[in-house]
Amino acid sequence: MSDYDALLLVSFGGPEGPDDVMPFLENVTRGRNVPRERLEHVAEHYHLFGGVSPINEQCRRLKAAIEADLAAHSIELPVYWGNRNWTPYLADTVRQMAADGVRRAAAFVTSAYSGYSTHQQYLEDIARARDEVPRAPQIDKLPVYCRRPGFVDPFVDGVRDALTRLPRDARLVFTAHSVPLAQPGREAYVAELEDVAATVAERAAPGRPWALVYQSRSGPPAQPWLEPDVCDHLDKLASEGVGAVAVVPIGFVSDHMEVKYDLDVEAADRAAALGLRFERVPTPGADPRFAALARELITEPAGGAAPDAGR
Ligand SMILES: CC1=C(CCC(=O)O)c2cc3nc(cc4[nH]c(cc5[nH]c(cc1n2)c(C)c5CCC(=O)O)c(CCC(=O)O)c4C)C(CCC(=O)O)=C3C
Ligand SMILES: [Fe+2]
């Protein structure tokens, strides 16, 4: 077993009502050179959903699934939840953990990959939260898990299922959040995404053409970000005579706003305008296999041979 006395679920955070939207967006983009126009545009996405981000409900369901999995394995470990950008804020959760006597916690982060936005930024925010709290517990971020079966297998099943509803010429379109080309860790992020896309494609639909594309670009237009954009890619497929796509958001762990708006509204509308049949594959969310991954990462021997999802 492990030496941990708590599990901390760390997530992005999102607004819980219309008045939260702008303060949330300001938290996310503080010091980040995101144009005001872009913020106002993204605020509209949240307002379409009543100002409530789907990410909070996703986190509550994942937390409950992790608690159920731990209980089923007779592991008594309290599970806490804290966010980088909205309530419950990490610092408040860490303060509660300290008050409860937690000394050493494992952090399971709702982001699967290496890279700055996906890994380093979470470490920095955990460190900042600990700095705010006297006698804060030690908090170890669990390893990057994008290649693990608990993350990959739900996508494989989801692709197989989507393809049963699509014609034979359907293409696989894997998507992830774009980041600036200059962002530290970008090479590792892209290499992992390519690897996970290839694994899912090979296991779910061997021989079928696929592409890795990006979405949700932000930042000033002159700054280069990872491309191609998902909607541009749909244009290209339609122009080549392709009639259907299964869109697979491998860059994300839950169906939050970047999935519910940028794919289910924006990309789906583009596909409809192009006459492309469109299926969006679910993310792992609160899948029991994904919840079990948190336990596996805590209980397996450090440096031990971690099983990957196979190719
Ligand atoms: C790689 C990556 C992930 C995946 C890893 C992970 O999951 O963590 C991710 C996730 C998310 N991003 C989210 C929301 C936002 N991201 C923004 C801005 C940015 N994201 C970036 C990258 C990523 N973001 C970057 C490089 C920026 C530019 C500013 C900066 O350098 O930081 C902005 C500002 C407005 C805009 O510019 O779009 C918002 C509102 C939400 C919550 C959704 C919800 O509410 O359901 C989630 C899960
Ligand atoms: Fe983001």
mmCIF file of C-alpha atoms and ligand atoms in Angstrom:
data_model
loop_
_atom_site.group_PDB
_atom_site.id
_atom_site.type_symbol
_atom_site.label_atom_id
_atom_site.label_comp_id
_atom_site.label_asym_id
_atom_site.label_seq_id
_atom_site.Cartn_x
_atom_site.Cartn_y
_atom_site.Cartn_z
ATOM 1 C CA MET A 1 0.000 0.000 0.000
ATOM 2 C CA SER A 2 0.936 3.626 -0.157
ATOM 3 C CA ASP A 3 1.990 6.141 2.469
ATOM 4 C CA TYR A 4 -0.743 8.546 1.444
ATOM 5 C CA ASP A 5 -3.414 9.595 3.895
ATOM 6 C CA ALA A 6 -5.637 11.435 1.383
ATOM 7 C CA LEU A 7 -6.399 11.743 -2.309
ATOM 8 C CA LEU A 8 -6.793 15.225 -3.764
ATOM 9 C CA LEU A 9 -8.742 15.582 -7.010
ATOM 10 C CA VAL A 10 -7.366 18.685 -8.736
ATOM 11 C CA SER A 11 -9.305 20.284 -11.561
ATOM 12 C CA PHE A 12 -9.636 23.417 -13.636
ATOM 13 C CA GLY A 13 -12.804 24.845 -12.101
ATOM 14 C CA GLY A 14 -15.663 26.621 -13.831
ATOM 15 C CA PRO A 15 -18.467 29.095 -13.139
ATOM 16 C CA GLU A 16 -21.599 27.982 -11.266
ATOM 17 C CA GLY A 17 -23.866 30.806 -12.455
ATOM 18 C CA PRO A 18 -24.022 33.890 -14.738
ATOM 19 C CA ASP A 19 -22.364 36.256 -12.226
ATOM 20 C CA ASP A 20 -19.365 33.923 -11.927
ATOM 21 C CA VAL A 21 -18.539 33.919 -15.638
ATOM 22 C CA MET A 22 -16.411 37.075 -16.033
ATOM 23 C CA PRO A 23 -14.558 36.753 -12.693
ATOM 24 C CA PHE A 24 -13.771 33.132 -13.619
ATOM 25 C CA LEU A 25 -12.462 34.123 -17.058
ATOM 26 C CA GLU A 26 -10.332 36.834 -15.446
ATOM 27 C CA ASN A 27 -8.871 34.265 -13.043
ATOM 28 C CA VAL A 28 -8.006 31.921 -15.920
ATOM 29 C CA THR A 29 -6.361 34.539 -18.107
ATOM 30 C CA ARG A 30 -4.614 36.766 -15.531
ATOM 31 C CA GLY A 31 -1.213 37.712 -16.978
ATOM 32 C CA ARG A 32 -1.738 35.558 -20.082
ATOM 33 C CA ASN A 33 -2.151 37.962 -22.964
ATOM 34 C CA VAL A 34 -5.622 36.781 -24.026
ATOM 35 C CA PRO A 35 -7.482 39.509 -25.981
ATOM 36 C CA ARG A 36 -10.560 41.010 -24.278
ATOM 37 C CA GLU A 37 -12.573 40.153 -27.401
ATOM 38 C CA ARG A 38 -11.793 36.491 -26.967
ATOM 39 C CA LEU A 39 -12.974 36.643 -23.315
ATOM 40 C CA GLU A 40 -16.281 38.223 -24.293
ATOM 41 C CA HIS A 41 -16.726 35.598 -26.973
ATOM 42 C CA VAL A 42 -16.013 32.719 -24.559
ATOM 43 C CA ALA A 43 -18.337 34.293 -21.945
ATOM 44 C CA GLU A 44 -21.171 33.830 -24.455
ATOM 45 C CA HIS A 45 -20.467 30.083 -24.570
ATOM 46 C CA TYR A 46 -20.938 29.889 -20.806
ATOM 47 C CA HIS A 47 -24.095 32.014 -20.937
ATOM 48 C CA LEU A 48 -25.601 29.565 -23.444
ATOM 49 C CA PHE A 49 -25.378 27.047 -20.576
ATOM 50 C CA GLY A 50 -26.914 29.406 -17.995
ATOM 51 C CA GLY A 51 -23.444 30.484 -16.818
ATOM 52 C CA VAL A 52 -22.784 27.013 -15.419
ATOM 53 C CA SER A 53 -19.744 25.057 -16.580
ATOM 54 C CA PRO A 54 -20.337 21.326 -17.002
ATOM 55 C CA ILE A 55 -16.922 20.667 -15.435
ATOM 56 C CA ASN A 56 -18.161 20.961 -11.833
ATOM 57 C CA GLU A 57 -20.788 18.260 -12.204
ATOM 58 C CA GLN A 58 -18.176 16.103 -13.962
ATOM 59 C CA CYS A 59 -15.833 16.529 -10.994
ATOM 60 C CA ARG A 60 -18.550 15.672 -8.471
ATOM 61 C CA ARG A 61 -19.372 12.505 -10.400
ATOM 62 C CA LEU A 62 -15.712 11.530 -10.757
ATOM 63 C CA LYS A 63 -15.097 12.134 -7.046
ATOM 64 C CA ALA A 64 -18.074 9.905 -6.180
ATOM 65 C CA ALA A 65 -16.818 7.212 -8.592
ATOM 66 C CA ILE A 66 -13.324 7.298 -7.037
ATOM 67 C CA GLU A 67 -14.826 7.044 -3.537
ATOM 68 C CA ALA A 68 -16.930 4.057 -4.632
ATOM 69 C CA ASP A 69 -13.889 2.364 -6.187
ATOM 70 C CA LEU A 70 -11.734 2.890 -3.078
ATOM 71 C CA ALA A 71 -14.537 1.553 -0.852
ATOM 72 C CA ALA A 72 -14.938 -1.501 -3.111
ATOM 73 C CA HIS A 73 -11.222 -2.197 -2.552
ATOM 74 C CA SER A 74 -11.452 -1.629 1.207
ATOM 75 C CA ILE A 75 -9.124 1.358 1.005
ATOM 76 C CA GLU A 76 -9.968 3.998 3.575
ATOM 77 C CA LEU A 77 -8.707 7.194 2.041
ATOM 78 C CA PRO A 78 -10.574 10.505 2.197
ATOM 79 C CA VAL A 79 -11.030 12.200 -1.191
ATOM 80 C CA TYR A 80 -10.825 15.992 -1.431
ATOM 81 C CA TRP A 81 -11.509 18.245 -4.422
ATOM 82 C CA GLY A 82 -9.886 21.582 -5.269
ATOM 83 C CA ASN A 83 -9.718 23.734 -8.420
ATOM 84 C CA ARG A 84 -7.173 26.082 -9.958
ATOM 85 C CA ASN A 85 -9.617 28.753 -11.160
ATOM 86 C CA TRP A 86 -12.876 28.619 -9.196
ATOM 87 C CA THR A 87 -14.495 27.351 -6.001
ATOM 88 C CA PRO A 88 -13.740 25.049 -4.340
ATOM 89 C CA TYR A 89 -10.313 26.723 -4.678
ATOM 90 C CA LEU A 90 -7.222 24.589 -4.114
ATOM 91 C CA ALA A 91 -5.970 26.769 -1.248
ATOM 92 C CA ASP A 92 -9.277 26.400 0.646
ATOM 93 C CA THR A 93 -9.225 22.632 0.160
ATOM 94 C CA VAL A 94 -5.593 22.400 1.288
ATOM 95 C CA ARG A 95 -6.502 24.455 4.378
ATOM 96 C CA GLN A 96 -9.280 21.968 5.164
ATOM 97 C CA MET A 97 -6.908 19.047 4.639
ATOM 98 C CA ALA A 98 -4.418 20.570 7.078
ATOM 99 C CA ALA A 99 -7.218 21.096 9.619
ATOM 100 C CA ASP A 100 -8.218 17.451 9.209
ATOM 101 C CA GLY A 101 -4.658 16.357 9.951
ATOM 102 C CA VAL A 102 -3.706 15.232 6.435
ATOM 103 C CA ARG A 103 0.089 14.968 6.083
ATOM 104 C CA ARG A 104 0.774 13.471 2.680
ATOM 105 C CA ALA A 105 -1.711 13.536 -0.189
ATOM 106 C CA ALA A 106 -1.631 12.202 -3.741
ATOM 107 C CA ALA A 107 -3.008 14.593 -6.368
ATOM 108 C CA PHE A 108 -5.049 13.124 -9.227
ATOM 109 C CA VAL A 109 -5.312 15.869 -11.812
ATOM 110 C CA THR A 110 -8.075 16.051 -14.451
ATOM 111 C CA SER A 111 -5.516 16.426 -17.209
ATOM 112 C CA ALA A 112 -3.744 13.394 -18.648
ATOM 113 C CA TYR A 113 -0.724 14.738 -20.545
ATOM 114 C CA SER A 114 2.722 16.275 -20.150
ATOM 115 C CA GLY A 115 3.300 19.911 -21.051
ATOM 116 C CA TYR A 116 2.882 23.303 -19.437
ATOM 117 C CA SER A 117 -0.932 23.801 -19.477
ATOM 118 C CA THR A 118 -1.542 20.107 -18.872
ATOM 119 C CA HIS A 119 1.025 19.368 -16.141
ATOM 120 C CA GLN A 120 3.413 22.124 -15.031
ATOM 121 C CA GLN A 121 0.695 24.704 -14.447
ATOM 122 C CA TYR A 122 -1.069 22.277 -12.099
ATOM 123 C CA LEU A 123 2.205 21.785 -10.150
ATOM 124 C CA GLU A 124 2.647 25.549 -9.855
ATOM 125 C CA ASP A 125 -0.911 26.042 -8.625
ATOM 126 C CA ILE A 126 -0.580 23.223 -6.078
ATOM 127 C CA ALA A 127 2.654 24.814 -4.812
ATOM 128 C CA ARG A 128 1.000 28.250 -4.597
ATOM 129 C CA ALA A 129 -1.952 26.834 -2.655
ATOM 130 C CA ARG A 130 0.422 25.094 -0.206
ATOM 131 C CA ASP A 131 2.325 28.357 0.305
ATOM 132 C CA GLU A 132 -0.896 29.998 1.494
ATOM 133 C CA VAL A 133 -1.564 27.393 4.176
ATOM 134 C CA PRO A 134 0.408 26.957 7.425
ATOM 135 C CA ARG A 135 1.434 23.292 7.941
ATOM 136 C CA ALA A 136 0.080 22.343 4.517
ATOM 137 C CA PRO A 137 0.344 18.633 3.746
ATOM 138 C CA GLN A 138 2.900 17.355 1.280
ATOM 139 C CA ILE A 139 1.101 16.924 -2.070
ATOM 140 C CA ASP A 140 2.552 14.677 -4.792
ATOM 141 C CA LYS A 141 1.062 14.947 -8.260
ATOM 142 C CA LEU A 142 0.504 11.418 -9.573
ATOM 143 C CA PRO A 143 2.303 10.592 -12.848
ATOM 144 C CA VAL A 144 1.051 11.586 -16.293
ATOM 145 C CA TYR A 145 -1.441 8.864 -17.231
ATOM 146 C CA CYS A 146 -2.427 9.437 -20.868
ATOM 147 C CA ARG A 147 -1.149 6.030 -21.994
ATOM 148 C CA ARG A 148 -2.850 4.059 -19.218
ATOM 149 C CA PRO A 149 -5.738 1.683 -19.991
ATOM 150 C CA GLY A 150 -8.070 3.459 -17.541
ATOM 151 C CA PHE A 151 -7.840 6.562 -19.732
ATOM 152 C CA VAL A 152 -7.471 4.948 -23.191
ATOM 153 C CA ASP A 153 -9.967 2.071 -23.014
ATOM 154 C CA PRO A 154 -13.104 4.248 -22.643
ATOM 155 C CA PHE A 155 -12.088 6.080 -25.852
ATOM 156 C CA VAL A 156 -11.569 2.762 -27.680
ATOM 157 C CA ASP A 157 -15.072 1.606 -26.697
ATOM 158 C CA GLY A 158 -16.522 4.997 -27.576
ATOM 159 C CA VAL A 159 -14.999 4.944 -31.071
ATOM 160 C CA ARG A 160 -16.258 1.406 -31.763
ATOM 161 C CA ASP A 161 -19.726 2.432 -30.613
ATOM 162 C CA ALA A 162 -19.790 5.650 -32.690
ATOM 163 C CA LEU A 163 -18.689 3.779 -35.805
ATOM 164 C CA THR A 164 -21.715 1.465 -35.553
ATOM 165 C CA ARG A 165 -23.861 4.569 -36.199
ATOM 166 C CA LEU A 166 -21.797 5.900 -39.142
ATOM 167 C CA PRO A 167 -21.280 4.860 -42.773
ATOM 168 C CA ARG A 168 -18.225 2.847 -43.784
ATOM 169 C CA ASP A 169 -16.214 5.810 -45.068
ATOM 170 C CA ALA A 170 -16.341 7.640 -41.699
ATOM 171 C CA ARG A 171 -13.009 9.195 -40.695
ATOM 172 C CA LEU A 172 -11.593 9.432 -37.177
ATOM 173 C CA VAL A 173 -10.783 12.972 -36.047
ATOM 174 C CA PHE A 174 -8.855 13.130 -32.758
ATOM 175 C CA THR A 175 -8.894 16.527 -31.077
ATOM 176 C CA ALA A 176 -6.968 18.214 -28.274
ATOM 177 C CA HIS A 177 -6.689 21.730 -26.880
ATOM 178 C CA SER A 178 -4.326 23.855 -28.945
ATOM 179 C CA VAL A 179 -1.422 25.569 -27.176
ATOM 180 C CA PRO A 180 1.095 28.150 -28.416
ATOM 181 C CA LEU A 181 3.928 26.552 -30.425
ATOM 182 C CA ALA A 182 6.352 28.339 -28.099
ATOM 183 C CA GLN A 183 4.801 26.854 -24.948
ATOM 184 C CA PRO A 184 7.350 24.851 -22.873
ATOM 185 C CA GLY A 185 6.681 21.119 -23.083
ATOM 186 C CA ARG A 186 4.761 21.392 -26.356
ATOM 187 C CA GLU A 187 6.854 18.635 -28.052
ATOM 188 C CA ALA A 188 6.096 16.092 -25.324
ATOM 189 C CA TYR A 189 2.392 17.047 -25.337
ATOM 190 C CA VAL A 190 2.149 16.530 -29.106
ATOM 191 C CA ALA A 191 4.161 13.287 -29.039
ATOM 192 C CA GLU A 192 1.845 11.831 -26.384
ATOM 193 C CA LEU A 193 -1.278 12.939 -28.270
ATOM 194 C CA GLU A 194 0.015 11.312 -31.472
ATOM 195 C CA ASP A 195 0.746 8.136 -29.576
ATOM 196 C CA VAL A 196 -2.664 7.970 -27.874
ATOM 197 C CA ALA A 197 -4.478 8.755 -31.158
ATOM 198 C CA ALA A 198 -2.539 6.008 -32.971
ATOM 199 C CA THR A 199 -3.275 3.529 -30.171
ATOM 200 C CA VAL A 200 -7.010 4.256 -30.094
ATOM 201 C CA ALA A 201 -7.237 4.196 -33.916
ATOM 202 C CA GLU A 202 -5.347 0.915 -34.207
ATOM 203 C CA ARG A 203 -7.356 -0.807 -31.501
ATOM 204 C CA ALA A 204 -10.825 0.506 -32.391
ATOM 205 C CA ALA A 205 -10.646 0.748 -36.176
ATOM 206 C CA PRO A 206 -7.497 -0.781 -37.676
ATOM 207 C CA GLY A 207 -6.689 0.566 -41.137
ATOM 208 C CA ARG A 208 -9.154 3.452 -40.989
ATOM 209 C CA PRO A 209 -7.686 6.866 -41.849
ATOM 210 C CA TRP A 210 -7.374 9.261 -38.920
ATOM 211 C CA ALA A 211 -5.966 12.685 -38.093
ATOM 212 C CA LEU A 212 -4.937 14.575 -34.965
ATOM 213 C CA VAL A 213 -6.245 18.155 -34.947
ATOM 214 C CA TYR A 214 -6.618 20.985 -32.422
ATOM 215 C CA GLN A 215 -9.406 23.125 -31.007
ATOM 216 C CA SER A 216 -10.242 26.024 -28.688
ATOM 217 C CA ARG A 217 -7.348 28.236 -29.819
ATOM 218 C CA SER A 218 -7.020 31.416 -27.805
ATOM 219 C CA GLY A 219 -4.336 34.145 -27.661
ATOM 220 C CA PRO A 220 -3.505 36.905 -30.162
ATOM 221 C CA PRO A 221 -4.041 35.896 -33.831
ATOM 222 C CA ALA A 222 -0.408 36.656 -34.770
ATOM 223 C CA GLN A 223 0.929 34.116 -32.251
ATOM 224 C CA PRO A 224 1.348 30.627 -33.781
ATOM 225 C CA TRP A 225 -0.598 27.832 -32.056
ATOM 226 C CA LEU A 226 -0.872 24.102 -32.809
ATOM 227 C CA GLU A 227 -2.844 23.423 -35.997
ATOM 228 C CA PRO A 228 -4.879 22.405 -37.933
ATOM 229 C CA ASP A 229 -8.073 23.578 -36.282
ATOM 230 C CA VAL A 230 -10.848 20.996 -36.108
ATOM 231 C CA CYS A 231 -13.293 23.067 -38.202
ATOM 232 C CA ASP A 232 -10.701 23.682 -40.939
ATOM 233 C CA HIS A 233 -10.058 19.956 -40.980
ATOM 234 C CA LEU A 234 -13.792 19.252 -41.425
ATOM 235 C CA ASP A 235 -13.788 21.657 -44.419
ATOM 236 C CA LYS A 236 -10.887 19.738 -45.928
ATOM 237 C CA LEU A 237 -12.490 16.318 -45.411
ATOM 238 C CA ALA A 238 -15.759 17.505 -46.971
ATOM 239 C CA SER A 239 -13.873 18.931 -49.948
ATOM 240 C CA GLU A 240 -12.275 15.501 -50.444
ATOM 241 C CA GLY A 241 -15.711 13.861 -50.561
ATOM 242 C CA VAL A 242 -15.653 12.277 -47.086
ATOM 243 C CA GLY A 243 -19.229 11.915 -45.766
ATOM 244 C CA ALA A 244 -18.886 11.221 -42.020
ATOM 245 C CA VAL A 245 -16.639 11.795 -39.003
ATOM 246 C CA ALA A 246 -16.254 10.423 -35.499
ATOM 247 C CA VAL A 247 -14.700 13.193 -33.409
ATOM 248 C CA VAL A 248 -12.656 11.881 -30.475
ATOM 249 C CA PRO A 249 -11.639 14.434 -27.796
ATOM 250 C CA ILE A 250 -8.552 12.552 -26.561
ATOM 251 C CA GLY A 251 -7.056 15.758 -25.152
ATOM 252 C CA PHE A 252 -9.661 15.942 -22.377
ATOM 253 C CA VAL A 253 -10.821 13.777 -19.480
ATOM 254 C CA SER A 254 -14.422 15.007 -19.200
ATOM 255 C CA ASP A 255 -17.248 16.504 -21.253
ATOM 256 C CA HIS A 256 -16.671 20.072 -20.076
ATOM 257 C CA MET A 257 -17.212 23.338 -21.941
ATOM 258 C CA GLU A 258 -14.430 22.878 -24.525
ATOM 259 C CA VAL A 259 -16.216 19.652 -25.517
ATOM 260 C CA LYS A 260 -19.854 20.707 -25.029
ATOM 261 C CA TYR A 261 -19.483 23.998 -26.885
ATOM 262 C CA ASP A 262 -16.402 23.869 -29.124
ATOM 263 C CA LEU A 263 -17.229 20.368 -30.424
ATOM 264 C CA ASP A 264 -20.935 19.684 -29.781
ATOM 265 C CA VAL A 265 -22.062 23.138 -30.929
ATOM 266 C CA GLU A 266 -19.355 24.730 -33.086
ATOM 267 C CA ALA A 267 -17.818 21.710 -34.845
ATOM 268 C CA ALA A 268 -21.190 19.930 -35.101
ATOM 269 C CA ASP A 269 -22.699 23.029 -36.757
ATOM 270 C CA ARG A 270 -19.805 23.160 -39.213
ATOM 271 C CA ALA A 271 -20.256 19.485 -40.038
ATOM 272 C CA ALA A 272 -23.983 20.014 -40.593
ATOM 273 C CA ALA A 273 -23.314 22.957 -42.924
ATOM 274 C CA LEU A 274 -20.902 20.746 -44.886
ATOM 275 C CA GLY A 275 -23.335 17.830 -45.030
ATOM 276 C CA LEU A 276 -20.980 15.656 -42.943
ATOM 277 C CA ARG A 277 -22.465 13.043 -40.601
ATOM 278 C CA PHE A 278 -21.017 13.751 -37.132
ATOM 279 C CA GLU A 279 -20.635 11.654 -33.995
ATOM 280 C CA ARG A 280 -18.770 12.893 -30.927
ATOM 281 C CA VAL A 281 -17.186 10.195 -28.792
ATOM 282 C CA PRO A 282 -17.509 10.634 -24.986
ATOM 283 C CA THR A 283 -14.531 11.373 -22.730
ATOM 284 C CA PRO A 284 -13.727 9.041 -19.760
ATOM 285 C CA GLY A 285 -15.718 11.297 -17.364
ATOM 286 C CA ALA A 286 -16.805 9.145 -14.407
ATOM 287 C CA ASP A 287 -16.230 5.796 -16.152
ATOM 288 C CA PRO A 288 -15.384 3.230 -13.435
ATOM 289 C CA ARG A 289 -12.184 2.285 -15.304
ATOM 290 C CA PHE A 290 -11.047 5.902 -15.163
ATOM 291 C CA ALA A 291 -11.962 6.205 -11.476
ATOM 292 C CA ALA A 292 -9.978 3.005 -10.801
ATOM 293 C CA LEU A 293 -6.917 4.584 -12.426
ATOM 294 C CA ALA A 294 -6.616 7.004 -9.497
ATOM 295 C CA ARG A 295 -6.380 4.036 -7.115
ATOM 296 C CA GLU A 296 -3.936 2.176 -9.374
ATOM 297 C CA LEU A 297 -1.587 5.154 -9.542
ATOM 298 C CA ILE A 298 -1.591 5.483 -5.751
ATOM 299 C CA THR A 299 -1.167 1.839 -4.856
ATOM 300 C CA GLU A 300 1.305 0.592 -7.454
ATOM 301 C CA PRO A 301 4.966 0.537 -6.431
ATOM 302 C CA ALA A 302 6.775 3.756 -7.366
ATOM 303 C CA GLY A 303 8.934 3.231 -10.443
ATOM 304 C CA GLY A 304 7.265 -0.147 -11.027
ATOM 305 C CA ALA A 305 6.404 -1.286 -14.526
ATOM 306 C CA ALA A 306 3.220 0.642 -15.222
ATOM 307 C CA PRO A 307 1.010 -1.136 -17.740
ATOM 308 C CA ASP A 308 0.265 0.966 -20.803
ATOM 309 C CA ALA A 309 -2.671 0.588 -23.124
ATOM 310 C CA GLY A 310 -0.792 -1.495 -25.714
ATOM 311 C CA ARG A 311 -0.467 -0.959 -29.443
HETATM 312 C C1 LIG B 1 -4.029 22.306 -22.936
HETATM 313 C C2 LIG B 1 -5.282 22.878 -22.309
HETATM 314 C C3 LIG B 1 -6.298 22.171 -21.691
HETATM 315 C C4 LIG B 1 -6.387 20.674 -21.503
HETATM 316 C C5 LIG B 1 -5.823 20.259 -20.184
HETATM 317 C C6 LIG B 1 -6.755 20.459 -19.015
HETATM 318 O O1 LIG B 1 -7.878 19.952 -19.072
HETATM 319 O O2 LIG B 1 -6.378 21.164 -18.071
HETATM 320 C C7 LIG B 1 -7.267 23.114 -21.240
HETATM 321 C C8 LIG B 1 -8.446 22.807 -20.534
HETATM 322 C C9 LIG B 1 -9.449 23.691 -20.145
HETATM 323 N N1 LIG B 1 -9.549 25.003 -20.458
HETATM 324 C C10 LIG B 1 -10.686 25.523 -19.900
HETATM 325 C C11 LIG B 1 -11.111 26.840 -19.993
HETATM 326 C C12 LIG B 1 -10.373 27.894 -20.521
HETATM 327 N N2 LIG B 1 -9.099 27.860 -21.063
HETATM 328 C C13 LIG B 1 -8.690 29.112 -21.481
HETATM 329 C C14 LIG B 1 -7.466 29.446 -22.066
HETATM 330 C C15 LIG B 1 -6.422 28.569 -22.406
HETATM 331 N N3 LIG B 1 -6.434 27.188 -22.325
HETATM 332 C C16 LIG B 1 -5.215 26.665 -22.734
HETATM 333 C C17 LIG B 1 -4.864 25.319 -22.783
HETATM 334 C C18 LIG B 1 -5.619 24.263 -22.256
HETATM 335 N N4 LIG B 1 -6.827 24.367 -21.603
HETATM 336 C C19 LIG B 1 -4.406 27.763 -23.095
HETATM 337 C C20 LIG B 1 -2.982 27.657 -23.578
HETATM 338 C C21 LIG B 1 -5.139 28.957 -22.906
HETATM 339 C C22 LIG B 1 -4.690 30.381 -23.126
HETATM 340 C C23 LIG B 1 -4.444 31.076 -21.837
HETATM 341 C C24 LIG B 1 -3.407 30.358 -20.996
HETATM 342 O O3 LIG B 1 -2.254 30.264 -21.450
HETATM 343 O O4 LIG B 1 -3.752 29.901 -19.913
HETATM 344 C C25 LIG B 1 -9.748 30.010 -21.165
HETATM 345 C C26 LIG B 1 -9.721 31.508 -21.393
HETATM 346 C C27 LIG B 1 -10.581 31.883 -22.550
HETATM 347 C C28 LIG B 1 -10.002 31.329 -23.837
HETATM 348 O O5 LIG B 1 -9.002 31.903 -24.262
HETATM 349 O O6 LIG B 1 -10.522 30.351 -24.328
HETATM 350 C C29 LIG B 1 -10.790 29.255 -20.588
HETATM 351 C C30 LIG B 1 -12.139 29.741 -20.116
HETATM 352 C C31 LIG B 1 -11.363 24.470 -19.179
HETATM 353 C C32 LIG B 1 -12.679 24.615 -18.393
HETATM 354 C C33 LIG B 1 -13.828 24.231 -19.272
HETATM 355 C C34 LIG B 1 -15.143 24.354 -18.569
HETATM 356 O O7 LIG B 1 -15.435 25.390 -17.953
HETATM 357 O O8 LIG B 1 -15.916 23.390 -18.635
HETATM 358 C C35 LIG B 1 -10.593 23.339 -19.339
HETATM 359 C C36 LIG B 1 -10.852 21.982 -18.769
HETATM 360 FE FE FE B 2 -8.078 26.060 -21.515
#
